[in-house]
């Protein structure tokens, strides 16, 4: 089944990367995609940017973040899988150089996820080095054409590895990855979404899930 992924929920209607946005998207999409970071006190938060008001999230505590944001901290503080009601692509935002903190980050995500979820990251190393530990699907993000050759080699060696592919890279003449394991991001035109899905990719990430 080709799947629609709500990009950070329904960002045109609700605050992105909040449980409200994600769960509203789950009512009309097959999946949601959300960004996850870890704080210095080892708490998980849903947040795209590396910084809040110029301060790095991995150097802030949860209480620090609560003081800096305009929404309720409970809307982005991830403590239980039950907070998000359906299948989810958790994109791990790895900014810290602290290996111990990143290890805790990964362990928390692994323990949290369901088998149908996807854990992905631009940090290929953290995904590839922990493939045997995941209970969920897992994948790498691709946003550069020069990553396609290496990705193709990996696709032959690991039949479970998924590929979260930026739209323009997907259209590249050098693209040759298994379509059934590809999720294309971010596509915000209805006809284009249909066209990409008709190529039999696994799914498409979009900001306009509410308009489909």
Coordinates of N, CA and C in Angstrom, one line a residue:
X1 N 0.8 -1.2 0.0 CA 0.0 0.0 0.0 C 0.9 1.3 0.0
X2 N 0.6 2.2 -0.9 CA 1.3 3.4 -1.0 C 0.8 4.4 0.1
X3 N 1.7 5.0 0.8 CA 1.3 5.7 2.0 C 1.5 7.2 1.9
X4 N 0.6 8.0 2.5 CA 0.8 9.4 2.7 C 1.3 9.7 4.1
X5 N 2.4 10.4 4.2 CA 3.0 10.8 5.4 C 2.7 12.3 5.7
X6 N 2.1 12.5 6.8 CA 1.9 13.9 7.2 C 3.2 14.5 7.8
X7 N 3.7 15.5 7.1 CA 5.0 16.1 7.4 C 4.9 16.9 8.7
X8 N 5.5 16.4 9.8 CA 5.3 17.1 11.1 C 3.9 17.3 11.5
X9 N 3.0 16.5 11.0 CA 1.6 16.5 11.3 C 0.9 17.3 10.2
X10 N 0.1 18.2 10.5 CA -0.6 19.1 9.6 C -0.2 20.5 9.8
X11 N 1.0 20.9 9.3 CA 1.7 22.2 9.7 C 1.0 23.4 9.2
X12 N 0.1 23.3 8.3 CA -0.7 24.5 7.8 C -1.8 24.8 8.7
X13 N -2.2 23.9 9.6 CA -3.3 24.1 10.5 C -2.9 24.2 12.0
X14 N -2.0 23.3 12.3 CA -1.6 23.2 13.7 C 0.0 23.5 13.9
X15 N 0.4 23.8 15.1 CA 1.8 23.9 15.3 C 2.5 22.6 15.0
X16 N 3.6 22.7 14.1 CA 4.2 21.5 13.6 C 4.9 20.8 14.8
X17 N 5.1 19.5 14.6 CA 5.8 18.6 15.6 C 5.2 18.7 17.0
X18 N 3.8 18.8 17.0 CA 3.2 18.7 18.3 C 2.2 17.5 18.3
X19 N 1.9 17.0 19.4 CA 1.0 15.8 19.4 C -0.3 16.1 18.8
X20 N -0.8 17.3 19.0 CA -2.1 17.7 18.4 C -2.0 17.6 16.9
X21 N -0.9 18.2 16.3 CA -0.7 18.2 14.9 C -0.6 16.8 14.3
X22 N 0.2 16.0 15.0 CA 0.5 14.6 14.6 C -0.8 13.8 14.6
X23 N -1.5 13.9 15.7 CA -2.7 13.0 15.9 C -3.8 13.5 15.0
X24 N -3.9 14.8 14.7 CA -4.9 15.2 13.7 C -4.6 14.7 12.3
X25 N -3.3 14.7 12.0 CA -2.8 14.1 10.7 C -3.1 12.6 10.6
X26 N -3.0 11.9 11.8 CA -3.2 10.5 11.8 C -4.6 10.2 11.4
X27 N -5.5 11.1 11.6 CA -7.0 10.9 11.2 C -7.2 10.8 9.7
X28 N -6.2 11.4 8.9 CA -6.4 11.4 7.5 C -5.2 10.9 6.7
X29 N -4.1 10.7 7.3 CA -2.9 10.2 6.7 C -2.6 8.8 7.1
X30 N -1.7 8.1 6.4 CA -1.4 6.7 6.8 C -0.2 6.7 7.8
X31 N 0.6 7.7 7.8 CA 1.8 7.9 8.6 C 1.9 9.3 9.0
X32 N 2.7 9.6 10.0 CA 3.2 10.9 10.3 C 4.7 10.9 10.3
X33 N 5.3 12.0 10.0 CA 6.8 12.2 10.2 C 7.0 13.2 11.2
X34 N 7.9 13.0 12.1 CA 8.2 13.9 13.1 C 9.7 13.9 13.5
X35 N 10.2 15.1 13.9 CA 11.7 15.2 14.2 C 11.8 15.1 15.7
X36 N 12.9 14.3 16.1 CA 13.1 14.1 17.6 C 14.5 14.5 17.9
X37 N 14.6 15.2 19.1 CA 15.9 15.5 19.6 C 16.0 15.1 21.1
X38 N 17.2 15.1 21.6 CA 17.4 14.8 23.0 C 18.0 16.0 23.8
X39 N 17.5 16.2 25.0 CA 18.0 17.3 25.8 C 19.2 16.9 26.6
X40 N 19.8 17.8 27.3 CA 21.0 17.5 28.1 C 20.6 16.6 29.3
X41 N 19.3 16.7 29.7 CA 18.9 15.8 30.8 C 18.2 14.6 30.3
X42 N 18.5 14.2 29.0 CA 18.1 12.9 28.5 C 16.6 12.8 28.3
X43 N 16.0 13.9 27.9 CA 14.5 13.8 27.6 C 14.4 14.0 26.1
X44 N 13.3 13.3 25.5 CA 13.1 13.4 24.1 C 12.1 14.5 23.8
X45 N 12.4 15.4 22.8 CA 11.5 16.4 22.4 C 11.3 16.4 20.9
X46 N 10.1 16.8 20.5 CA 9.8 16.8 19.1 C 10.1 18.3 18.6
X47 N 11.2 18.4 17.8 CA 11.6 19.7 17.4 C 12.5 19.6 16.2
X48 N 12.3 20.4 15.2 CA 13.0 20.3 14.0 C 14.4 21.0 14.1
X49 N 14.4 22.3 14.5 CA 15.6 23.1 14.5 C 16.6 22.6 15.6
X50 N 17.9 22.8 15.3 CA 18.9 22.4 16.3 C 19.0 23.4 17.5
X51 N 18.4 24.6 17.3 CA 18.5 25.6 18.4 C 17.2 26.2 18.7
X52 N 17.0 26.7 19.9 CA 15.9 27.5 20.3 C 16.5 28.8 20.8
X53 N 16.2 29.9 20.2 CA 16.7 31.2 20.5 C 18.2 31.1 20.7
X54 N 18.9 30.6 19.7 CA 20.4 30.5 19.6 C 21.0 29.5 20.6
X55 N 20.2 28.8 21.3 CA 20.7 27.8 22.3 C 20.5 26.4 21.8
X56 N 21.6 25.6 21.8 CA 21.5 24.2 21.3 C 20.6 23.4 22.2
X57 N 19.7 22.6 21.6 CA 18.8 21.8 22.4 C 19.5 20.8 23.3
X58 N 20.6 20.2 22.7 CA 21.3 19.2 23.6 C 22.1 19.8 24.7
X59 N 22.1 21.1 24.8 CA 22.7 21.8 25.9 C 21.7 22.4 26.8
X60 N 20.4 22.2 26.6 CA 19.3 22.7 27.4 C 18.6 21.5 28.1
X61 N 18.1 21.8 29.3 CA 17.3 20.9 30.0 C 15.8 21.0 29.5
X62 N 15.0 20.1 29.9 CA 13.6 20.2 29.5 C 12.9 21.4 30.1
X63 N 13.3 21.7 31.4 CA 12.8 22.9 32.0 C 13.3 24.2 31.3
X64 N 14.5 24.2 30.8 CA 15.0 25.3 30.1 C 14.2 25.6 28.8
X65 N 13.9 24.5 28.1 CA 13.1 24.6 26.9 C 11.7 25.1 27.2
X66 N 11.1 24.6 28.3 CA 9.8 25.1 28.7 C 9.8 26.6 28.8
X67 N 10.9 27.2 29.3 CA 10.9 28.6 29.5 C 11.1 29.4 28.1
X68 N 11.5 28.7 27.1 CA 11.9 29.3 25.8 C 10.8 29.2 24.8
X69 N 9.9 28.3 24.9 CA 8.9 28.1 23.8 C 7.6 28.7 24.2
X70 N 6.7 28.8 23.2 CA 5.4 29.5 23.4 C 4.3 28.5 23.5
X71 N 4.6 27.2 23.4 CA 3.6 26.2 23.5 C 3.8 25.4 24.8
X72 N 2.8 24.6 25.2 CA 3.0 23.7 26.3 C 4.0 22.7 26.1
X73 N 4.9 22.5 27.0 CA 6.0 21.5 26.9 C 5.4 20.1 26.7
X74 N 4.3 19.8 27.3 CA 3.6 18.5 27.1 C 3.3 18.2 25.7
X75 N 3.2 19.2 24.8 CA 2.9 19.0 23.4 C 4.1 18.5 22.6
X76 N 5.3 18.6 23.2 CA 6.4 18.1 22.4 C 7.3 17.2 23.2
X77 N 7.0 16.9 24.5 CA 7.8 16.0 25.3 C 7.4 14.6 25.1
X78 N 8.3 13.8 24.4 CA 7.9 12.5 24.1 C 8.4 11.5 25.2
X79 N 7.4 10.9 25.8 CA 7.7 9.9 26.9 C 7.1 8.6 26.7
X80 N 6.1 8.5 25.8 CA 5.4 7.2 25.6 C 4.9 7.2 24.1
X81 N 5.0 6.0 23.6 CA 4.5 5.7 22.2 C 3.0 6.0 22.1
X82 N 2.3 5.9 23.2 CA 0.8 6.2 23.2 C 0.5 7.6 22.9
X83 N 1.4 8.5 23.0 CA 1.2 9.9 22.7 C 0.9 10.2 21.2
X84 N 1.4 9.3 20.3 CA 1.1 9.4 18.9 C 0.3 8.2 18.5
X85 N -0.9 8.4 17.9 CA -1.9 7.4 17.7 C -1.7 6.4 16.6
X86 N -0.8 6.6 15.7 CA -0.6 5.7 14.5 C 0.8 5.6 14.1
X87 N 1.0 5.0 12.9 CA 2.4 4.7 12.4 C 3.1 6.0 12.2
X88 N 4.4 5.9 12.6 CA 5.2 7.2 12.7 C 6.6 7.0 12.2
X89 N 7.1 7.9 11.4 CA 8.5 8.0 11.0 C 9.2 9.0 12.0
X90 N 10.0 8.4 12.9 CA 10.8 9.3 13.8 C 12.1 9.6 13.1
X91 N 12.3 10.9 12.8 CA 13.5 11.3 12.2 C 14.5 11.8 13.4
X92 N 15.5 11.1 13.6 CA 16.5 11.4 14.6 C 17.4 12.6 14.2
X93 N 17.3 13.6 15.0 CA 18.2 14.8 14.7 C 19.4 14.7 15.7
X94 N 20.5 14.3 15.1 CA 21.7 14.0 15.9 C 22.6 15.2 15.7
X95 N 22.7 16.1 16.8 CA 23.5 17.2 16.7 C 24.7 17.1 17.7
X96 N 24.5 16.4 18.8 CA 25.5 16.3 19.8 C 26.7 15.5 19.4
X97 N 27.8 15.9 19.9 CA 29.1 15.1 19.7 C 29.3 14.2 20.9
X98 N 28.4 14.2 21.8 CA 28.5 13.4 23.1 C 28.0 12.0 22.7
X99 N 28.9 11.1 22.6 CA 28.5 9.7 22.2 C 27.6 9.0 23.3
X100 N 27.9 9.3 24.5 CA 27.0 8.8 25.6 C 25.6 9.3 25.5
X101 N 25.4 10.6 25.2 CA 24.1 11.1 25.1 C 23.4 10.5 23.8
X102 N 24.1 10.4 22.8 CA 23.6 9.8 21.5 C 23.2 8.3 21.8
X103 N 23.9 7.6 22.6 CA 23.6 6.2 22.9 C 22.3 6.2 23.6
X104 N 22.1 7.0 24.6 CA 20.9 7.1 25.4 C 19.7 7.4 24.4
X105 N 19.9 8.4 23.5 CA 18.9 8.8 22.5 C 18.4 7.6 21.7
X106 N 19.4 6.9 21.2 CA 19.0 5.7 20.4 C 18.3 4.7 21.2
X107 N 18.8 4.4 22.4 CA 18.1 3.4 23.2 C 16.7 3.7 23.5
X108 N 16.4 5.0 23.8 CA 15.1 5.5 24.1 C 14.2 5.3 22.9
X109 N 14.7 5.7 21.7 CA 13.9 5.5 20.5 C 13.6 4.1 20.2
X110 N 14.6 3.2 20.3 CA 14.4 1.8 20.1 C 13.3 1.2 21.0
X111 N 13.4 1.6 22.3 CA 12.4 1.0 23.2 C 11.0 1.6 23.0
X112 N 10.9 2.7 22.4 CA 9.6 3.4 22.2 C 8.9 2.9 21.0
X113 N 9.6 2.5 19.9 CA 8.9 2.4 18.6 C 8.2 1.0 18.5
X114 N 7.2 1.1 17.6 CA 6.5 -0.1 17.2 C 7.1 -0.7 15.9
X115 N 6.7 -2.0 15.6 CA 7.3 -2.6 14.4 C 7.0 -1.9 13.1
X116 N 5.8 -1.3 13.0 CA 5.5 -0.6 11.7 C 6.1 0.8 11.6
X117 N 6.6 1.3 12.7 CA 7.3 2.6 12.6 C 8.5 2.6 11.8
X118 N 9.0 3.8 11.5 CA 10.3 3.9 10.8 C 11.2 4.9 11.6
X119 N 12.4 4.5 11.9 CA 13.4 5.3 12.5 C 14.4 5.7 11.4
X120 N 14.6 7.0 11.2 CA 15.5 7.5 10.1 C 16.3 8.6 10.6
X121 N 17.4 8.9 9.8 CA 18.3 10.0 10.1 C 19.2 10.4 9.0
X122 N 19.6 11.7 9.0 CA 20.7 12.1 8.1 C 22.0 11.5 8.5
X123 N 22.1 11.1 9.8 CA 23.3 10.5 10.3 C 23.2 9.0 10.0
X124 N 23.8 8.7 8.8 CA 23.7 7.3 8.3 C 24.4 6.3 9.3
X125 N 25.5 6.8 9.9 CA 26.3 5.9 10.8 C 25.5 5.4 11.9
X126 N 24.7 6.3 12.5 CA 23.9 5.8 13.7 C 22.8 4.8 13.3
X127 N 22.3 4.9 12.1 CA 21.3 4.0 11.6 C 22.0 2.6 11.3
X128 N 23.0 2.7 10.4 CA 23.6 1.5 9.9 C 24.3 0.7 11.0
X129 N 24.9 1.4 12.0 CA 25.6 0.7 13.0 C 24.7 0.0 14.1
X130 N 23.4 0.3 14.0 CA 22.4 -0.2 15.0 C 21.3 -1.0 14.3
X131 N 21.5 -1.5 13.1 CA 20.4 -2.1 12.4 C 19.8 -3.3 13.1
X132 N 20.7 -4.1 13.8 CA 20.2 -5.3 14.4 C 19.4 -5.0 15.7
X133 N 19.5 -3.8 16.2 CA 18.8 -3.4 17.4 C 17.4 -2.9 17.2
X134 N 17.1 -2.4 16.0 CA 15.8 -1.8 15.8 C 14.7 -2.9 15.9
X135 N 13.6 -2.5 16.5 CA 12.4 -3.3 16.5 C 11.5 -2.8 15.4
X136 N 11.7 -1.6 14.8 CA 11.0 -1.0 13.8 C 11.7 -1.1 12.5
X137 N 11.1 -0.5 11.4 CA 11.8 -0.3 10.2 C 12.8 0.8 10.4
X138 N 13.8 0.9 9.5 CA 14.8 1.9 9.7 C 15.3 2.4 8.3
X139 N 15.7 3.6 8.3 CA 16.1 4.2 7.0 C 17.1 5.3 7.1
X140 N 17.6 5.7 5.9 CA 18.5 6.8 5.9 C 18.0 7.9 5.0
X141 N 18.3 9.2 5.3 CA 17.8 10.3 4.5 C 18.8 10.6 3.4
X142 N 18.3 10.9 2.2 CA 19.2 11.2 1.1 C 18.8 12.6 0.5
X143 N 19.7 13.5 0.5 CA 19.4 14.8 -0.1 C 20.5 15.3 -1.0
X144 N 21.4 14.4 -1.4 CA 22.5 14.8 -2.3 C 22.6 13.7 -3.4
X145 N 22.8 14.1 -4.6 CA 22.9 13.1 -5.7 C 24.1 12.2 -5.6
X146 N 25.2 12.7 -5.0 CA 26.4 11.9 -4.9 C 26.2 10.8 -3.8
X147 N 25.1 10.8 -3.1 CA 24.8 9.7 -2.1 C 24.1 8.5 -2.8
X148 N 23.7 8.6 -4.1 CA 22.9 7.6 -4.7 C 23.7 6.3 -5.0
X149 N 24.9 6.4 -5.4 CA 25.7 5.2 -5.7 C 25.9 4.4 -4.4
X150 N 26.3 5.0 -3.3 CA 26.5 4.3 -2.1 C 25.2 3.7 -1.6
X151 N 24.1 4.5 -1.7 CA 22.8 4.0 -1.3 C 22.4 2.7 -2.1
X152 N 22.7 2.7 -3.4 CA 22.3 1.6 -4.2 C 23.1 0.4 -3.8
X153 N 24.4 0.5 -3.5 CA 25.2 -0.6 -3.0 C 24.6 -1.1 -1.7
X154 N 24.2 -0.2 -0.8 CA 23.6 -0.7 0.5 C 22.3 -1.3 0.3
X155 N 21.5 -0.9 -0.7 CA 20.2 -1.5 -0.9 C 20.3 -3.0 -1.3
X156 N 21.4 -3.3 -2.0 CA 21.7 -4.7 -2.4 C 22.1 -5.6 -1.2
X157 N 22.8 -4.9 -0.2 CA 23.3 -5.7 0.9 C 22.3 -5.8 2.1
X158 N 21.4 -4.9 2.1 CA 20.4 -4.9 3.2 C 19.0 -4.7 2.7
X159 N 18.2 -5.8 2.6 CA 16.9 -5.7 2.0 C 15.9 -5.1 2.9
X160 N 16.2 -4.7 4.1 CA 15.3 -4.0 5.0 C 15.5 -2.5 5.0
X161 N 16.6 -2.1 4.6 CA 16.9 -0.6 4.7 C 16.0 0.2 3.8
X162 N 15.4 1.2 4.4 CA 14.6 2.1 3.6 C 15.3 3.4 3.3
X163 N 14.8 4.1 2.3 CA 15.4 5.3 1.8 C 14.4 6.5 1.8
X164 N 14.7 7.5 2.6 CA 13.9 8.7 2.6 C 14.5 9.7 1.7
X165 N 14.0 9.9 0.5 CA 14.7 10.6 -0.6 C 14.1 12.0 -0.9
X166 N 14.9 13.0 -0.9 CA 14.4 14.3 -1.3 C 13.9 14.3 -2.7
X167 N 12.9 15.1 -2.9 CA 12.1 15.0 -4.2 C 13.0 15.2 -5.4
X168 N 13.9 16.2 -5.4 CA 14.7 16.4 -6.6 C 15.7 15.3 -6.9
X169 N 16.1 14.7 -5.8 CA 17.1 13.5 -6.0 C 16.3 12.3 -6.5
X170 N 15.1 12.2 -6.1 CA 14.2 11.1 -6.7 C 14.1 11.2 -8.2
X171 N 14.0 12.5 -8.7 CA 13.8 12.7 -10.1 C 15.1 12.6 -10.9
X172 N 16.2 12.5 -10.2 CA 17.5 12.5 -10.9 C 17.6 11.2 -11.8
X173 N 18.3 11.4 -12.9 CA 18.5 10.3 -13.9 C 19.4 9.2 -13.3
X174 N 20.1 9.6 -12.2 CA 21.0 8.6 -11.5 C 20.2 7.8 -10.4
X175 N 19.0 8.1 -10.2 CA 18.2 7.4 -9.2 C 17.9 6.0 -9.6
X176 N 18.3 5.0 -8.7 CA 18.1 3.6 -9.0 C 18.0 2.8 -7.7
X177 N 17.1 3.3 -6.9 CA 16.8 2.6 -5.6 C 15.5 1.8 -5.7
X178 N 15.4 0.8 -4.9 CA 14.1 0.0 -4.9 C 12.9 0.9 -4.5
X179 N 12.0 1.1 -5.4 CA 10.9 2.0 -5.2 C 10.1 1.6 -4.0
X180 N 9.9 0.3 -3.8 CA 9.0 -0.1 -2.7 C 9.6 0.2 -1.3
X181 N 10.9 0.6 -1.3 CA 11.5 1.0 0.0 C 11.8 2.5 0.1
X182 N 11.2 3.3 -0.8 CA 11.5 4.7 -0.9 C 10.3 5.5 -0.4
X183 N 10.6 6.5 0.4 CA 9.7 7.6 0.8 C 10.2 8.9 0.3
X184 N 9.4 9.6 -0.5 CA 9.9 10.8 -1.2 C 9.3 12.0 -0.4
X185 N 10.3 13.0 -0.2 CA 9.9 14.2 0.6 C 10.4 15.4 -0.2
X186 N 9.8 16.5 0.1 CA 8.5 16.8 0.5 C 7.7 17.3 -0.7
X187 N 6.5 16.6 -0.9 CA 5.8 16.9 -2.2 C 4.4 17.6 -1.8
X188 N 4.2 18.8 -2.3 CA 3.1 19.6 -1.9 C 2.1 20.0 -3.0
X189 N 2.1 19.2 -4.1 CA 1.2 19.4 -5.2 C 0.4 18.1 -5.3
X190 N -0.9 18.2 -5.4 CA -1.8 17.0 -5.4 C -1.5 16.1 -6.6
X191 N -1.4 16.7 -7.8 CA -1.1 15.9 -8.9 C 0.2 15.2 -8.9
X192 N 1.2 16.0 -8.4 CA 2.6 15.4 -8.2 C 2.6 14.3 -7.2
X193 N 1.8 14.4 -6.1 CA 1.7 13.3 -5.2 C 1.2 12.1 -5.8
X194 N 0.1 12.2 -6.6 CA -0.5 11.1 -7.3 C 0.5 10.4 -8.2
X195 N 1.3 11.3 -9.0 CA 2.2 10.8 -9.9 C 3.3 10.0 -9.2
X196 N 3.8 10.5 -8.1 CA 4.9 9.8 -7.4 C 4.4 8.5 -6.8
X197 N 3.2 8.5 -6.2 CA 2.6 7.3 -5.7 C 2.4 6.3 -6.8
X198 N 2.0 6.7 -7.9 CA 1.8 5.8 -9.0 C 3.1 5.1 -9.6
X199 N 4.2 5.6 -9.1 CA 5.5 4.9 -9.4 C 5.8 3.8 -8.4
X200 N 4.8 3.6 -7.5 CA 4.9 2.5 -6.5 C 6.0 2.6 -5.5
X201 N 6.2 3.9 -5.1 CA 7.1 4.1 -3.9 C 6.3 3.7 -2.7
X202 N 7.1 3.5 -1.6 CA 6.4 3.2 -0.3 C 5.5 4.3 0.2
X203 N 6.0 5.5 0.0 CA 5.2 6.6 0.4 C 5.7 8.0 0.0
X204 N 4.9 9.0 0.3 CA 5.2 10.4 0.0 C 5.0 11.2 1.3
X205 N 5.9 12.1 1.6 CA 5.8 13.0 2.7 C 5.2 14.4 2.2
X206 N 4.2 14.9 2.9 CA 3.6 16.1 2.4 C 3.2 17.0 3.5
X207 N 3.1 18.3 3.3 CA 2.6 19.3 4.2 C 1.1 19.5 4.1
X208 N 0.5 18.9 3.0 CA -0.9 19.2 2.7 C -1.8 18.0 2.8
X209 N -1.5 17.2 3.8 CA -2.4 16.0 4.1 C -3.8 16.3 4.3
X210 N -4.1 17.5 4.8 CA -5.5 18.0 5.0 C -6.2 18.3 3.7
X211 N -5.5 18.4 2.6 CA -6.1 18.8 1.3 C -6.2 17.6 0.4
X212 N -5.8 16.4 0.8 CA -5.9 15.3 -0.1 C -7.2 14.4 0.1

